[in-house]
Amino acid sequence: MTSTEERSRADQTRARLFSAALTAFSEHGFHGTTTRDIASAAGMSPAALYVHHKSKEELLYLISKDGHEQVLDTVRTTIASAEDPGGQLAAVVRALVVHHARAHTGARVVNYELTSLSDEHLTEVLGIRRGIDSEIRRLVERGVAEGAFDTPDPHMASVALLSLSIDISRWYRDGGSWSPEEVADFYADLALRMVGCRRG
């Protein structure tokens, strides 16, 4: 077997462990999940998990980091896709809602298991999270400065906007009354009302 094939096989194994850990953490919580649970769901022995990861906490860190980086990239890309603050905010909220609804299983783990991370890993993930917060806050502040939004506290408004989209992962379930897109459209309109968007 070539080194390229070995790397490919190792990557596939890590992906299986990542997926198994994500499902297990979602179903049982971080503290209710054992390394045996993860290894078993991935079709491996518990010892095999330690070949690729130091601990189940490392898996949670990788899941959390990846999830937050995806959201930060989505926010930045979406803001760049529109020109005026109202269009940017509506697009960002739609994108965040669809993301948290479609990936609700992973999003629950990413957002509600943070306290189980080590201090070092938590600091890193919270740094990415602050980047997300900052992008939304700057967008709302810019809207206020340009006269497009009318809200007395842009910082509080941005916190509320993020809380709305994150909380989707807590209650959204596949096959429910609303599709991700329907919720996204409703929340985008709600977001514009929250910041007092002056529509032309």
Short mmCIF file of C-alpha atoms in Angstrom, two decimals:
data_model
loop_
_atom_site.label_atom_id
_atom_site.label_comp_id
_atom_site.label_asym_id
_atom_site.label_seq_id
_atom_site.Cartn_x
_atom_site.Cartn_y
_atom_site.Cartn_z
CA MET A 1 0.00 0.00 0.00
CA THR A 2 1.38 3.42 -0.96
CA SER A 3 1.68 6.32 1.49
CA THR A 4 -1.09 8.12 -0.42
CA GLU A 5 -3.41 5.14 -0.01
CA GLU A 6 -2.52 4.92 3.68
CA ARG A 7 -3.33 8.61 4.18
CA SER A 8 -6.61 8.19 2.30
CA ARG A 9 -7.55 5.23 4.47
CA ALA A 10 -6.63 7.12 7.64
CA ASP A 11 -8.72 10.11 6.49
CA GLN A 12 -11.70 7.83 5.87
CA THR A 13 -11.30 6.29 9.33
CA ARG A 14 -11.14 9.72 10.97
CA ALA A 15 -14.25 10.79 9.04
CA ARG A 16 -16.12 7.71 10.33
CA LEU A 17 -15.07 8.47 13.90
CA PHE A 18 -16.04 12.14 13.46
CA SER A 19 -19.50 11.18 12.21
CA ALA A 20 -19.98 8.53 14.92
CA ALA A 21 -18.95 10.96 17.65
CA LEU A 22 -21.28 13.64 16.30
CA THR A 23 -24.25 11.27 16.39
CA ALA A 24 -23.37 9.89 19.83
CA PHE A 25 -22.86 13.33 21.39
CA SER A 26 -26.17 14.48 19.92
CA GLU A 27 -28.07 11.48 21.26
CA HIS A 28 -26.42 11.07 24.67
CA GLY A 29 -24.52 14.29 25.36
CA PHE A 30 -20.76 14.47 25.72
CA HIS A 31 -20.65 13.12 29.27
CA GLY A 32 -23.17 10.38 28.49
CA THR A 33 -21.05 9.09 25.59
CA THR A 34 -18.15 6.68 26.04
CA THR A 35 -15.26 6.07 23.70
CA ARG A 36 -16.67 2.56 23.32
CA ASP A 37 -19.96 4.06 22.04
CA ILE A 38 -18.09 6.07 19.41
CA ALA A 39 -15.83 3.23 18.32
CA SER A 40 -18.74 0.79 18.14
CA ALA A 41 -20.82 3.18 16.01
CA ALA A 42 -17.84 3.56 13.68
CA GLY A 43 -17.41 -0.23 13.46
CA MET A 44 -14.07 -0.24 15.29
CA SER A 45 -12.56 -1.40 18.54
CA PRO A 46 -12.15 1.18 21.35
CA ALA A 47 -8.38 0.88 21.00
CA ALA A 48 -8.62 1.93 17.34
CA LEU A 49 -10.06 5.31 18.33
CA TYR A 50 -6.86 6.20 20.18
CA VAL A 51 -4.79 5.54 17.07
CA HIS A 52 -6.39 8.62 15.52
CA HIS A 53 -7.49 10.77 18.48
CA LYS A 54 -6.12 11.42 21.96
CA SER A 55 -9.56 11.44 23.57
CA LYS A 56 -13.28 11.90 22.99
CA GLU A 57 -12.73 15.54 24.03
CA GLU A 58 -10.45 15.97 21.02
CA LEU A 59 -13.28 14.73 18.81
CA LEU A 60 -15.67 17.23 20.38
CA TYR A 61 -13.10 19.97 19.79
CA LEU A 62 -12.75 19.04 16.10
CA ILE A 63 -16.54 18.96 15.70
CA SER A 64 -16.96 22.32 17.47
CA LYS A 65 -14.12 24.00 15.58
CA ASP A 66 -15.35 22.74 12.21
CA GLY A 67 -18.93 23.81 12.92
CA HIS A 68 -17.97 27.31 14.01
CA GLU A 69 -15.60 27.78 11.08
CA GLN A 70 -18.38 26.77 8.67
CA VAL A 71 -20.72 29.35 10.19
CA LEU A 72 -18.08 32.11 10.11
CA ASP A 73 -17.35 31.35 6.46
CA THR A 74 -21.09 31.35 5.67
CA VAL A 75 -21.58 34.72 7.37
CA ARG A 76 -18.65 36.36 5.58
CA THR A 77 -19.55 34.92 2.18
CA THR A 78 -23.21 35.87 2.50
CA ILE A 79 -22.51 39.43 3.63
CA ALA A 80 -20.32 39.85 0.55
CA SER A 81 -23.15 38.64 -1.70
CA ALA A 82 -25.38 41.71 -1.18
CA GLU A 83 -24.72 45.45 -1.22
CA ASP A 84 -27.12 47.17 1.19
CA PRO A 85 -27.34 46.36 4.93
CA GLY A 86 -30.96 45.19 4.70
CA GLY A 87 -30.18 42.77 1.90
CA GLN A 88 -27.07 41.55 3.70
CA LEU A 89 -28.89 40.96 6.98
CA ALA A 90 -31.79 39.13 5.34
CA ALA A 91 -29.37 36.94 3.37
CA VAL A 92 -27.24 36.16 6.43
CA VAL A 93 -30.22 35.23 8.59
CA ARG A 94 -31.63 33.02 5.81
CA ALA A 95 -28.28 31.27 5.41
CA LEU A 96 -27.83 30.74 9.16
CA VAL A 97 -31.37 29.44 9.65
CA VAL A 98 -31.11 27.00 6.75
CA HIS A 99 -27.72 25.82 8.03
CA HIS A 100 -28.93 25.27 11.61
CA ALA A 101 -32.13 23.57 10.43
CA ARG A 102 -30.56 21.22 7.88
CA ALA A 103 -27.63 20.36 10.16
CA HIS A 104 -29.58 20.53 13.41
CA THR A 105 -28.01 17.39 14.86
CA GLY A 106 -24.48 18.69 14.50
CA ALA A 107 -25.44 22.26 15.36
CA ARG A 108 -26.86 21.12 18.72
CA VAL A 109 -23.53 19.54 19.59
CA VAL A 110 -21.52 22.51 18.32
CA ASN A 111 -23.56 25.06 20.29
CA TYR A 112 -24.63 23.23 23.43
CA GLU A 113 -21.63 21.06 24.39
CA LEU A 114 -19.04 23.86 24.52
CA THR A 115 -18.61 23.64 28.29
CA SER A 116 -17.23 20.11 27.91
CA LEU A 117 -14.20 21.36 25.99
CA SER A 118 -10.82 21.77 27.68
CA ASP A 119 -9.84 25.33 28.59
CA GLU A 120 -7.40 25.53 25.67
CA HIS A 121 -9.88 24.22 23.12
CA LEU A 122 -12.72 26.33 24.50
CA THR A 123 -10.60 29.46 24.19
CA GLU A 124 -9.89 28.69 20.53
CA VAL A 125 -13.50 27.92 19.64
CA LEU A 126 -14.79 30.98 21.48
CA GLY A 127 -12.34 33.05 19.43
CA ILE A 128 -14.04 31.83 16.25
CA ARG A 129 -17.43 32.46 17.84
CA ARG A 130 -16.42 36.05 18.64
CA GLY A 131 -15.54 36.45 14.96
CA ILE A 132 -19.10 35.45 14.04
CA ASP A 133 -20.54 37.82 16.64
CA SER A 134 -18.32 40.63 15.37
CA GLU A 135 -19.40 40.20 11.74
CA ILE A 136 -23.09 40.43 12.67
CA ARG A 137 -22.55 43.34 15.06
CA ARG A 138 -20.59 45.33 12.48
CA LEU A 139 -23.33 44.70 9.92
CA VAL A 140 -26.02 46.03 12.26
CA GLU A 141 -23.86 48.99 13.29
CA ARG A 142 -23.22 49.83 9.63
CA GLY A 143 -26.95 49.67 8.93
CA VAL A 144 -27.60 52.11 11.77
CA ALA A 145 -24.78 54.45 10.63
CA GLU A 146 -26.15 54.49 7.08
CA GLY A 147 -29.71 55.17 8.25
CA ALA A 148 -30.97 51.79 7.00
CA PHE A 149 -31.66 50.43 10.52
CA ASP A 150 -33.20 52.05 13.57
CA THR A 151 -32.29 50.19 16.75
CA PRO A 152 -31.14 51.78 20.02
CA ASP A 153 -28.63 49.03 20.81
CA PRO A 154 -26.93 47.40 17.79
CA HIS A 155 -24.89 45.10 20.02
CA MET A 156 -27.94 43.69 21.80
CA ALA A 157 -29.77 43.39 18.48
CA SER A 158 -26.91 41.35 17.00
CA VAL A 159 -26.89 39.03 20.04
CA ALA A 160 -30.64 38.50 19.65
CA LEU A 161 -30.28 37.78 15.92
CA LEU A 162 -27.63 35.13 16.52
CA SER A 163 -29.60 33.59 19.37
CA LEU A 164 -32.61 33.18 17.11
CA SER A 165 -30.70 31.30 14.43
CA ILE A 166 -28.69 29.15 16.85
CA ASP A 167 -31.80 28.09 18.76
CA ILE A 168 -33.23 26.58 15.56
CA SER A 169 -30.95 23.59 16.14
CA ARG A 170 -32.58 22.95 19.51
CA TRP A 171 -36.16 22.60 18.27
CA TYR A 172 -36.03 21.92 14.52
CA ARG A 173 -36.72 18.34 13.40
CA ASP A 174 -36.92 16.85 9.91
CA GLY A 175 -40.44 16.21 8.68
CA GLY A 176 -42.01 18.93 10.81
CA SER A 177 -44.56 21.55 9.80
CA TRP A 178 -42.05 23.92 8.18
CA SER A 179 -39.20 23.44 5.74
CA PRO A 180 -35.82 25.07 6.48
CA GLU A 181 -36.54 27.58 3.71
CA GLU A 182 -39.94 28.54 5.14
CA VAL A 183 -38.43 29.15 8.57
CA ALA A 184 -35.55 31.06 6.96
CA ASP A 185 -37.90 33.42 5.08
CA PHE A 186 -39.95 34.08 8.22
CA TYR A 187 -36.85 34.71 10.35
CA ALA A 188 -35.28 36.98 7.72
CA ASP A 189 -38.38 39.18 7.78
CA LEU A 190 -38.40 39.05 11.58
CA ALA A 191 -34.72 40.07 11.67
CA LEU A 192 -35.37 43.15 9.55
CA ARG A 193 -38.21 44.14 11.87
CA MET A 194 -35.98 43.64 14.92
CA VAL A 195 -33.39 46.14 13.67
CA GLY A 196 -36.03 48.60 12.47
CA CYS A 197 -35.07 48.25 8.82
CA ARG A 198 -36.31 51.19 6.77
CA ARG A 199 -37.55 49.63 3.56
CA GLY A 200 -37.82 51.73 0.44
#
